[in-house]
Amino acid sequence: SRAGLSRPREVATDAAAKEQRMTVLIQGAGIAGLALAREFTKAGIDWLLVERASEIRPIGTGITLASNALTALSSTLDLDRLFRRGMPLAGINVYAHDGSMLMSMPSSLGGSSRGGLALQRHELHAALLEGLDESRIRVGVSIVQILDGLDHERVTLSDGTVHDCSLVVGADGIRSSVRRYVWPEATLRHSGETCWRLVVPHRLEDAELAGEVWGHGKRLGFIQISPREMYVYATLKVRREEPEDEEGFVTPQRLAAHYADFDGIGASIARLIPSATTLVHNDLEELAGASWCRGRVVLIGDAAHAMTPNLGQGAAMALEDAFLLARLWCLAPRAETLILFQQQREARIEFIRKQSWIVGRLGQWESPWSVWLRNTLVRLVPNASRRRLHQRLFTGVGEMAAQ
């Protein structure tokens, strides 16, 4: 019997008949959970989605979707309609704190691709909720017990109901409660950075190009997410054991003061911070490890492989997870499929997680000589090397949509 779970004594019945009577249970109404519900709806598979919060209210400000994320979404969403909710994103320019250019990165592989998209997080949630059967979504409800049966999981919810499930999916984010059933020894790793995300009223001169400024142990990013709103994120290097006094420290005015040494475009963005209409704070953490599944319980998205946001690929990985898991489960709805799912995903996830971690570490360099060295090395990276990285980033399981 698996650690932390008990096995009820049951007599096996006809597996095929029982499979039809059982549902897929998804915990978490974030990007991963809603995308998976849409995939299962398209496939005609019965599902139930539970969300611990009393309402589906996305936490966050802006979000970017590169071409691989959009390809995965195109399976169940009309991208033309989705693009009307935000702003097209051609790429991102990275600058030194003095305003000089370090490098440029596209949001797609070019060619026939339409590029990326930047929008308010709540706009993406609204698009994912559109058309879903609301009677299958229960808010204020969560999983309290999972018992593994011979060919199913018996799940007790906080509302007292019990469900025999052919599949249980933990899509409940970086603080996942389902993860303790699957991977009880999992621990989050702090990146050494803390981050504030905010929205300011502003329109960039070139609204299709995002930017990020690298300073001495701090970064400042900016992205147009609507015709009149810009998403800004600000990171600072911190020691985990010495957390900032959030109540006294995190005001837009005091945050802006940390970027007073920025020149050029960085200084222009820093001056906008006091006008913030939304301010969200969190430490940047990641989850690197081994097991995403046990029996018929599987983790997807941040619940399985939370990564730092330095490449803007966290949501994309969740969307790719939903895309692939749904297809594999339709072909073979059994526990072994979940092992195959992880095997097909983990190499790509691990590569992107490590690359994102490296970018974050580079952004934490503080001393003048180390910042000079970092900036020099970044400028010297050959274009061919950057193209290879872009190829690996933007070529994901979403390609299967065309098959």
Short mmCIF file of C-alpha atoms in Angstrom, two decimals:
data_model
loop_
_atom_site.label_atom_id
_atom_site.label_comp_id
_atom_site.label_asym_id
_atom_site.label_seq_id
_atom_site.Cartn_x
_atom_site.Cartn_y
_atom_site.Cartn_z
CA SER A 1 0.00 0.00 0.00
CA ARG A 2 1.27 3.45 -0.81
CA ALA A 3 2.72 5.69 1.89
CA GLY A 4 0.12 7.84 3.58
CA LEU A 5 -2.83 6.07 1.95
CA SER A 6 -4.88 3.04 2.92
CA ARG A 7 -6.33 0.42 0.61
CA PRO A 8 -10.02 -0.43 1.04
CA ARG A 9 -11.03 -4.02 0.56
CA GLU A 10 -13.14 -4.28 -2.54
CA VAL A 11 -14.17 -6.97 -4.92
CA ALA A 12 -13.16 -6.25 -8.52
CA THR A 13 -16.00 -5.79 -10.98
CA ASP A 14 -16.02 -5.68 -14.76
CA ALA A 15 -13.30 -3.07 -15.38
CA ALA A 16 -14.69 -1.67 -18.62
CA ALA A 17 -18.19 -1.18 -17.22
CA LYS A 18 -16.88 0.36 -14.03
CA GLU A 19 -14.63 2.77 -15.97
CA GLN A 20 -17.69 4.28 -17.60
CA ARG A 21 -19.32 4.94 -14.22
CA MET A 22 -16.28 6.64 -12.70
CA THR A 23 -15.33 10.26 -13.12
CA VAL A 24 -12.11 12.19 -13.47
CA LEU A 25 -11.62 14.45 -10.45
CA ILE A 26 -9.50 17.60 -10.84
CA GLN A 27 -8.49 19.74 -7.86
CA GLY A 28 -7.57 23.32 -8.71
CA ALA A 29 -9.37 25.86 -10.90
CA GLY A 30 -6.23 27.57 -12.11
CA ILE A 31 -4.78 27.49 -15.60
CA ALA A 32 -3.79 23.81 -15.48
CA GLY A 33 -7.08 22.55 -14.04
CA LEU A 34 -9.33 24.58 -16.32
CA ALA A 35 -7.31 23.68 -19.42
CA LEU A 36 -7.56 20.00 -18.53
CA ALA A 37 -11.32 20.28 -17.96
CA ARG A 38 -11.66 21.77 -21.44
CA GLU A 39 -9.60 18.95 -22.95
CA PHE A 40 -11.72 16.30 -21.23
CA THR A 41 -14.92 18.07 -22.28
CA LYS A 42 -13.75 17.96 -25.89
CA ALA A 43 -12.94 14.25 -25.53
CA GLY A 44 -16.33 13.45 -23.97
CA ILE A 45 -14.85 12.31 -20.65
CA ASP A 46 -16.84 12.93 -17.47
CA TRP A 47 -15.07 15.22 -14.99
CA LEU A 48 -15.59 17.07 -11.74
CA LEU A 49 -13.47 20.07 -10.73
CA VAL A 50 -13.11 21.22 -7.12
CA GLU A 51 -11.50 24.43 -5.90
CA ARG A 52 -10.58 25.16 -2.28
CA ALA A 53 -11.25 28.90 -2.60
CA SER A 54 -14.80 30.15 -2.18
CA GLU A 55 -14.70 31.72 -5.64
CA ILE A 56 -12.62 31.36 -8.79
CA ARG A 57 -10.53 34.49 -8.59
CA PRO A 58 -7.11 34.40 -10.22
CA ILE A 59 -4.26 35.68 -8.05
CA GLY A 60 -1.81 37.73 -10.05
CA THR A 61 -1.55 40.54 -12.52
CA GLY A 62 -0.24 40.00 -16.04
CA ILE A 63 0.75 36.84 -17.86
CA THR A 64 2.54 36.07 -21.12
CA LEU A 65 1.87 33.16 -23.44
CA ALA A 66 4.58 32.23 -25.94
CA SER A 67 3.79 30.35 -29.13
CA ASN A 68 4.08 26.89 -27.53
CA ALA A 69 1.46 27.82 -24.92
CA LEU A 70 -0.85 29.18 -27.61
CA THR A 71 -0.50 26.05 -29.72
CA ALA A 72 -1.60 23.93 -26.77
CA LEU A 73 -4.50 26.30 -26.07
CA SER A 74 -5.63 26.24 -29.69
CA SER A 75 -6.95 22.72 -29.12
CA THR A 76 -9.95 24.08 -27.17
CA LEU A 77 -9.87 27.87 -27.58
CA ASP A 78 -10.40 30.21 -30.51
CA LEU A 79 -7.09 32.09 -30.56
CA ASP A 80 -8.50 35.01 -32.52
CA ARG A 81 -10.97 35.63 -29.71
CA LEU A 82 -8.27 35.11 -27.08
CA PHE A 83 -6.01 37.69 -28.74
CA ARG A 84 -8.80 40.26 -28.46
CA ARG A 85 -8.46 39.94 -24.68
CA GLY A 86 -4.84 41.11 -24.64
CA MET A 87 -1.92 42.43 -26.64
CA PRO A 88 0.27 40.67 -29.21
CA LEU A 89 3.81 40.01 -28.01
CA ALA A 90 6.64 39.87 -30.54
CA GLY A 91 9.43 39.31 -28.04
CA ILE A 92 11.44 40.74 -25.18
CA ASN A 93 14.51 42.96 -25.07
CA VAL A 94 16.90 42.64 -22.14
CA TYR A 95 18.80 45.77 -21.04
CA ALA A 96 21.63 46.59 -18.66
CA HIS A 97 20.88 49.00 -15.81
CA ASP A 98 22.46 51.82 -17.83
CA GLY A 99 19.88 51.32 -20.59
CA SER A 100 22.16 49.57 -23.10
CA MET A 101 20.91 46.45 -24.89
CA LEU A 102 22.07 43.02 -23.72
CA MET A 103 20.01 40.67 -25.88
CA SER A 104 16.70 40.15 -27.63
CA MET A 105 14.44 37.09 -27.48
CA PRO A 106 11.40 36.41 -29.71
CA SER A 107 8.17 34.89 -28.38
CA SER A 108 7.92 32.37 -31.22
CA LEU A 109 9.99 30.59 -33.85
CA GLY A 110 8.80 32.95 -36.56
CA GLY A 111 7.55 31.69 -39.89
CA SER A 112 3.82 31.04 -39.78
CA SER A 113 3.61 31.55 -36.02
CA ARG A 114 1.61 34.55 -34.83
CA GLY A 115 3.97 35.23 -31.92
CA GLY A 116 3.01 35.52 -28.28
CA LEU A 117 0.25 37.12 -26.24
CA ALA A 118 0.27 39.25 -23.08
CA LEU A 119 -2.90 39.79 -21.07
CA GLN A 120 -4.39 40.18 -17.63
CA ARG A 121 -4.44 36.85 -15.78
CA HIS A 122 -8.17 37.16 -15.14
CA GLU A 123 -8.75 37.46 -18.89
CA LEU A 124 -7.09 34.08 -19.48
CA HIS A 125 -9.17 32.51 -16.69
CA ALA A 126 -12.35 33.96 -18.19
CA ALA A 127 -11.47 32.48 -21.58
CA LEU A 128 -10.78 29.05 -20.04
CA LEU A 129 -14.06 29.11 -18.09
CA GLU A 130 -16.11 30.13 -21.13
CA GLY A 131 -18.30 27.25 -22.28
CA LEU A 132 -17.45 24.90 -19.40
CA ASP A 133 -20.33 23.17 -17.61
CA GLU A 134 -20.52 25.16 -14.36
CA SER A 135 -22.46 22.37 -12.66
CA ARG A 136 -19.25 20.32 -12.74
CA ILE A 137 -17.28 22.98 -10.82
CA ARG A 138 -17.54 23.14 -7.02
CA VAL A 139 -15.94 26.02 -5.15
CA GLY A 140 -15.13 25.96 -1.45
CA VAL A 141 -14.55 22.22 -1.74
CA SER A 142 -11.34 20.19 -1.59
CA ILE A 143 -10.05 16.64 -1.29
CA VAL A 144 -9.69 15.42 2.31
CA GLN A 145 -8.96 11.72 1.75
CA ILE A 146 -7.83 9.43 -1.04
CA LEU A 147 -8.10 5.65 -0.70
CA ASP A 148 -6.66 3.51 -3.45
CA GLY A 149 -8.84 0.70 -4.78
CA LEU A 150 -8.12 -2.08 -7.23
CA ASP A 151 -9.00 -0.05 -10.31
CA HIS A 152 -9.94 3.37 -8.97
CA GLU A 153 -9.36 5.97 -6.26
CA ARG A 154 -12.06 6.54 -3.65
CA VAL A 155 -12.02 10.24 -2.84
CA THR A 156 -13.76 11.99 0.04
CA LEU A 157 -14.36 15.70 -0.39
CA SER A 158 -14.70 18.37 2.28
CA ASP A 159 -18.44 18.58 1.61
CA GLY A 160 -18.78 14.95 2.72
CA THR A 161 -19.39 13.45 -0.71
CA VAL A 162 -17.48 10.34 -1.81
CA HIS A 163 -16.46 9.66 -5.41
CA ASP A 164 -14.97 6.63 -7.13
CA CYS A 165 -12.56 8.13 -9.62
CA SER A 166 -10.73 6.60 -12.54
CA LEU A 167 -8.26 9.50 -12.33
CA VAL A 168 -7.43 12.15 -9.74
CA VAL A 169 -5.48 15.20 -10.89
CA GLY A 170 -3.72 17.62 -8.57
CA ALA A 171 -3.69 20.91 -10.47
CA ASP A 172 -3.74 22.95 -7.28
CA GLY A 173 -0.57 24.97 -7.68
CA ILE A 174 2.75 25.36 -5.95
CA ARG A 175 1.19 24.82 -2.48
CA SER A 176 -0.63 21.70 -3.65
CA SER A 177 -2.39 19.63 -0.99
CA VAL A 178 -2.76 16.69 -3.39
CA ARG A 179 1.04 16.54 -3.57
CA ARG A 180 1.28 15.12 -0.03
CA TYR A 181 -0.52 11.98 -1.27
CA VAL A 182 1.75 11.59 -4.26
CA TRP A 183 5.07 13.01 -3.11
CA PRO A 184 5.06 13.64 0.66
CA GLU A 185 8.79 14.41 0.87
CA ALA A 186 8.66 17.21 -1.73
CA THR A 187 10.23 20.50 -0.67
CA LEU A 188 10.27 23.89 -2.36
CA ARG A 189 13.60 25.56 -3.07
CA HIS A 190 13.89 29.30 -2.60
CA SER A 191 15.56 31.09 -5.51
CA GLY A 192 17.10 33.90 -3.48
CA GLU A 193 14.75 36.41 -5.11
CA THR A 194 11.49 38.01 -4.08
CA CYS A 195 9.15 39.59 -6.59
CA TRP A 196 6.48 42.27 -6.77
CA ARG A 197 4.01 42.29 -9.66
CA LEU A 198 2.00 45.38 -10.45
CA VAL A 199 -0.17 47.02 -13.09
CA VAL A 200 0.32 50.65 -14.05
CA PRO A 201 -1.63 52.89 -16.45
CA HIS A 202 0.75 53.35 -19.39
CA ARG A 203 1.23 52.53 -23.06
CA LEU A 204 4.68 51.69 -24.40
CA GLU A 205 5.89 53.29 -27.61
CA ASP A 206 6.39 49.80 -29.05
CA ALA A 207 3.59 47.89 -27.34
CA GLU A 208 4.49 44.54 -28.90
CA LEU A 209 7.96 44.42 -27.31
CA ALA A 210 8.38 43.58 -23.64
CA GLY A 211 11.53 44.52 -21.74
CA GLU A 212 13.59 43.47 -18.76
CA VAL A 213 16.36 45.50 -17.11
CA TRP A 214 19.15 43.73 -15.21
CA GLY A 215 20.78 45.68 -12.41
CA HIS A 216 22.92 44.86 -9.37
CA GLY A 217 20.98 42.07 -7.66
CA LYS A 218 17.65 43.25 -9.04
CA ARG A 219 15.56 43.18 -12.21
CA LEU A 220 12.68 45.22 -13.57
CA GLY A 221 10.39 43.89 -16.31
CA PHE A 222 7.55 45.50 -18.26
CA ILE A 223 4.92 44.17 -20.68
CA GLN A 224 1.91 45.80 -22.33
CA ILE A 225 -1.17 43.76 -21.37
CA SER A 226 -3.96 46.02 -22.64
CA PRO A 227 -4.09 49.21 -24.71
CA ARG A 228 -3.83 51.32 -21.57
CA GLU A 229 -2.24 49.02 -18.97
CA MET A 230 1.28 47.76 -18.48
CA TYR A 231 2.35 44.82 -16.33
CA VAL A 232 5.52 45.44 -14.33
CA TYR A 233 7.49 42.96 -12.24
CA ALA A 234 10.30 43.92 -9.89
CA THR A 235 12.71 41.44 -8.30
CA LEU A 236 15.23 41.89 -5.50
CA LYS A 237 17.85 39.54 -4.15
CA VAL A 238 17.01 38.52 -0.57
CA ARG A 239 18.18 36.07 2.07
CA ARG A 240 15.51 33.52 2.88
CA GLU A 241 16.20 33.74 6.60
CA GLU A 242 15.73 37.52 6.59
CA PRO A 243 12.33 38.17 5.02
CA GLU A 244 11.33 41.72 4.20
CA ASP A 245 8.82 43.52 6.38
CA GLU A 246 5.99 43.36 3.88
CA GLU A 247 3.70 45.73 5.74
CA GLY A 248 6.24 48.54 5.97
CA PHE A 249 8.29 47.83 2.88
CA VAL A 250 5.99 46.97 0.06
CA THR A 251 4.55 50.25 -1.04
CA PRO A 252 4.88 51.33 -4.67
CA GLN A 253 6.85 54.41 -3.61
CA ARG A 254 9.39 52.50 -1.53
CA LEU A 255 9.67 49.80 -4.17
CA ALA A 256 10.47 52.36 -6.86
CA ALA A 257 13.33 53.74 -4.75
CA HIS A 258 15.22 50.44 -5.12
CA TYR A 259 15.63 51.14 -8.83
CA ALA A 260 16.85 54.73 -8.51
CA ASP A 261 20.24 53.73 -9.98
CA PHE A 262 18.65 52.62 -13.28
CA ASP A 263 19.15 54.82 -16.33
CA GLY A 264 17.41 54.94 -19.71
CA ILE A 265 14.34 52.79 -20.12
CA GLY A 266 14.76 51.26 -16.66
CA ALA A 267 14.51 54.68 -15.04
CA SER A 268 11.39 55.47 -17.10
CA ILE A 269 9.68 52.30 -15.90
CA ALA A 270 10.75 52.81 -12.27
CA ARG A 271 9.12 56.26 -12.29
CA LEU A 272 5.79 54.60 -13.16
CA ILE A 273 5.79 52.22 -10.17
CA PRO A 274 4.15 54.69 -7.72
CA SER A 275 1.09 54.82 -10.00
CA ALA A 276 0.43 51.08 -9.54
CA THR A 277 -3.23 50.07 -9.38
CA THR A 278 -2.45 46.45 -8.37
CA LEU A 279 0.44 45.10 -6.28
CA VAL A 280 1.11 41.39 -5.60
CA HIS A 281 4.14 40.03 -3.74
CA ASN A 282 5.65 36.55 -3.50
CA ASP A 283 9.02 34.85 -3.19
CA LEU A 284 10.30 33.02 -6.27
CA GLU A 285 10.54 29.28 -5.60
CA GLU A 286 10.81 26.08 -7.56
CA LEU A 287 10.01 22.40 -7.15
CA ALA A 288 12.56 19.99 -8.55
CA GLY A 289 12.18 16.30 -7.87
CA ALA A 290 10.97 12.91 -8.87
CA SER A 291 7.43 11.65 -8.53
CA TRP A 292 4.39 13.19 -10.18
CA CYS A 293 2.11 10.15 -9.89
CA ARG A 294 1.09 7.27 -7.67
CA GLY A 295 -1.60 4.85 -8.66
CA ARG A 296 -4.29 6.86 -10.43
CA VAL A 297 -3.33 10.18 -8.86
CA VAL A 298 -1.20 12.59 -10.91
CA LEU A 299 0.15 16.11 -10.49
CA ILE A 300 0.32 18.67 -13.29
CA GLY A 301 1.47 22.27 -13.64
CA ASP A 302 3.02 23.97 -10.61
CA ALA A 303 1.81 21.17 -8.33
CA ALA A 304 4.26 18.86 -10.11
CA HIS A 305 7.09 21.07 -11.32
CA ALA A 306 6.84 24.69 -10.19
CA MET A 307 9.61 26.75 -11.73
CA THR A 308 10.88 30.30 -11.45
CA PRO A 309 9.17 32.66 -13.93
CA ASN A 310 12.34 33.92 -15.59
CA LEU A 311 11.55 32.43 -19.02
CA GLY A 312 7.80 33.03 -18.85
CA GLN A 313 7.15 29.31 -19.33
CA GLY A 314 5.31 28.28 -16.15
CA ALA A 315 1.81 28.59 -17.59
CA ALA A 316 3.00 27.12 -20.89
CA MET A 317 4.22 23.98 -19.13
CA ALA A 318 0.86 23.62 -17.38
CA LEU A 319 -0.98 23.97 -20.69
CA GLU A 320 1.30 21.43 -22.35
CA ASP A 321 0.69 19.06 -19.42
CA ALA A 322 -3.09 19.32 -19.85
CA PHE A 323 -2.82 18.83 -23.61
CA LEU A 324 -0.71 15.67 -23.38
CA LEU A 325 -2.34 14.10 -20.32
CA ALA A 326 -5.80 14.28 -21.86
CA ARG A 327 -4.63 12.60 -25.06
CA LEU A 328 -2.72 9.84 -23.32
CA TRP A 329 -5.62 9.15 -20.95
CA CYS A 330 -8.10 8.91 -23.82
CA LEU A 331 -5.89 6.30 -25.47
CA ALA A 332 -5.28 4.23 -22.33
CA PRO A 333 -7.21 5.13 -19.15
CA ARG A 334 -5.08 3.21 -16.68
CA ALA A 335 -2.48 3.90 -14.00
CA GLU A 336 0.47 2.98 -16.21
CA THR A 337 -0.43 5.88 -18.51
CA LEU A 338 0.47 8.34 -15.77
CA ILE A 339 4.00 6.92 -15.60
CA LEU A 340 4.25 7.32 -19.37
CA PHE A 341 2.99 10.89 -19.04
CA GLN A 342 5.81 11.79 -16.67
CA GLN A 343 8.38 10.01 -18.81
CA GLN A 344 7.33 12.03 -21.85
CA ARG A 345 7.33 15.34 -19.98
CA GLU A 346 10.15 15.35 -17.45
CA ALA A 347 13.15 15.91 -19.74
CA ARG A 348 11.58 19.01 -21.30
CA ILE A 349 10.37 20.31 -17.95
CA GLU A 350 13.78 19.79 -16.35
CA PHE A 351 15.59 21.59 -19.17
CA ILE A 352 13.33 24.65 -18.96
CA ARG A 353 13.40 24.66 -15.15
CA LYS A 354 17.21 24.71 -15.13
CA GLN A 355 17.43 27.41 -17.80
CA SER A 356 14.99 29.59 -15.87
CA TRP A 357 16.96 29.06 -12.65
CA ILE A 358 20.20 30.09 -14.38
CA VAL A 359 18.63 33.31 -15.68
CA GLY A 360 17.48 34.15 -12.16
CA ARG A 361 20.92 33.52 -10.70
CA LEU A 362 22.52 35.77 -13.29
CA GLY A 363 20.09 38.51 -12.33
CA GLN A 364 21.26 38.28 -8.70
CA TRP A 365 24.88 39.17 -9.41
CA GLU A 366 25.62 42.37 -7.49
CA SER A 367 29.23 43.52 -7.46
CA PRO A 368 30.37 45.90 -10.21
CA TRP A 369 32.91 43.47 -11.65
CA SER A 370 30.46 40.51 -11.68
CA VAL A 371 27.75 42.63 -13.32
CA TRP A 372 30.26 43.79 -15.96
CA LEU A 373 31.29 40.15 -16.57
CA ARG A 374 27.67 38.98 -16.80
CA ASN A 375 26.69 41.70 -19.23
CA THR A 376 29.76 41.07 -21.39
CA LEU A 377 29.15 37.31 -21.52
CA VAL A 378 25.46 37.74 -22.36
CA ARG A 379 26.33 40.03 -25.26
CA LEU A 380 28.87 37.48 -26.55
CA VAL A 381 26.40 34.56 -26.74
CA PRO A 382 26.23 33.59 -30.45
CA ASN A 383 22.91 34.05 -32.21
CA ALA A 384 23.02 30.37 -33.19
CA SER A 385 23.05 29.39 -29.50
CA ARG A 386 20.08 31.62 -28.81
CA ARG A 387 18.18 30.11 -31.74
CA ARG A 388 18.80 26.62 -30.36
CA LEU A 389 17.40 27.69 -27.00
CA HIS A 390 14.34 29.22 -28.69
CA GLN A 391 13.83 26.00 -30.65
CA ARG A 392 13.75 23.95 -27.46
CA LEU A 393 11.50 26.44 -25.67
CA PHE A 394 8.88 26.89 -28.35
CA THR A 395 8.76 23.33 -29.72
CA GLY A 396 6.65 21.36 -27.25
CA VAL A 397 3.88 18.82 -27.12
CA GLY A 398 1.63 21.48 -28.64
CA GLU A 399 2.96 20.33 -32.01
CA MET A 400 0.76 17.26 -31.61
CA ALA A 401 -2.27 19.51 -32.17
CA ALA A 402 -1.55 19.50 -35.87
CA GLN A 403 -1.50 15.72 -36.03
#
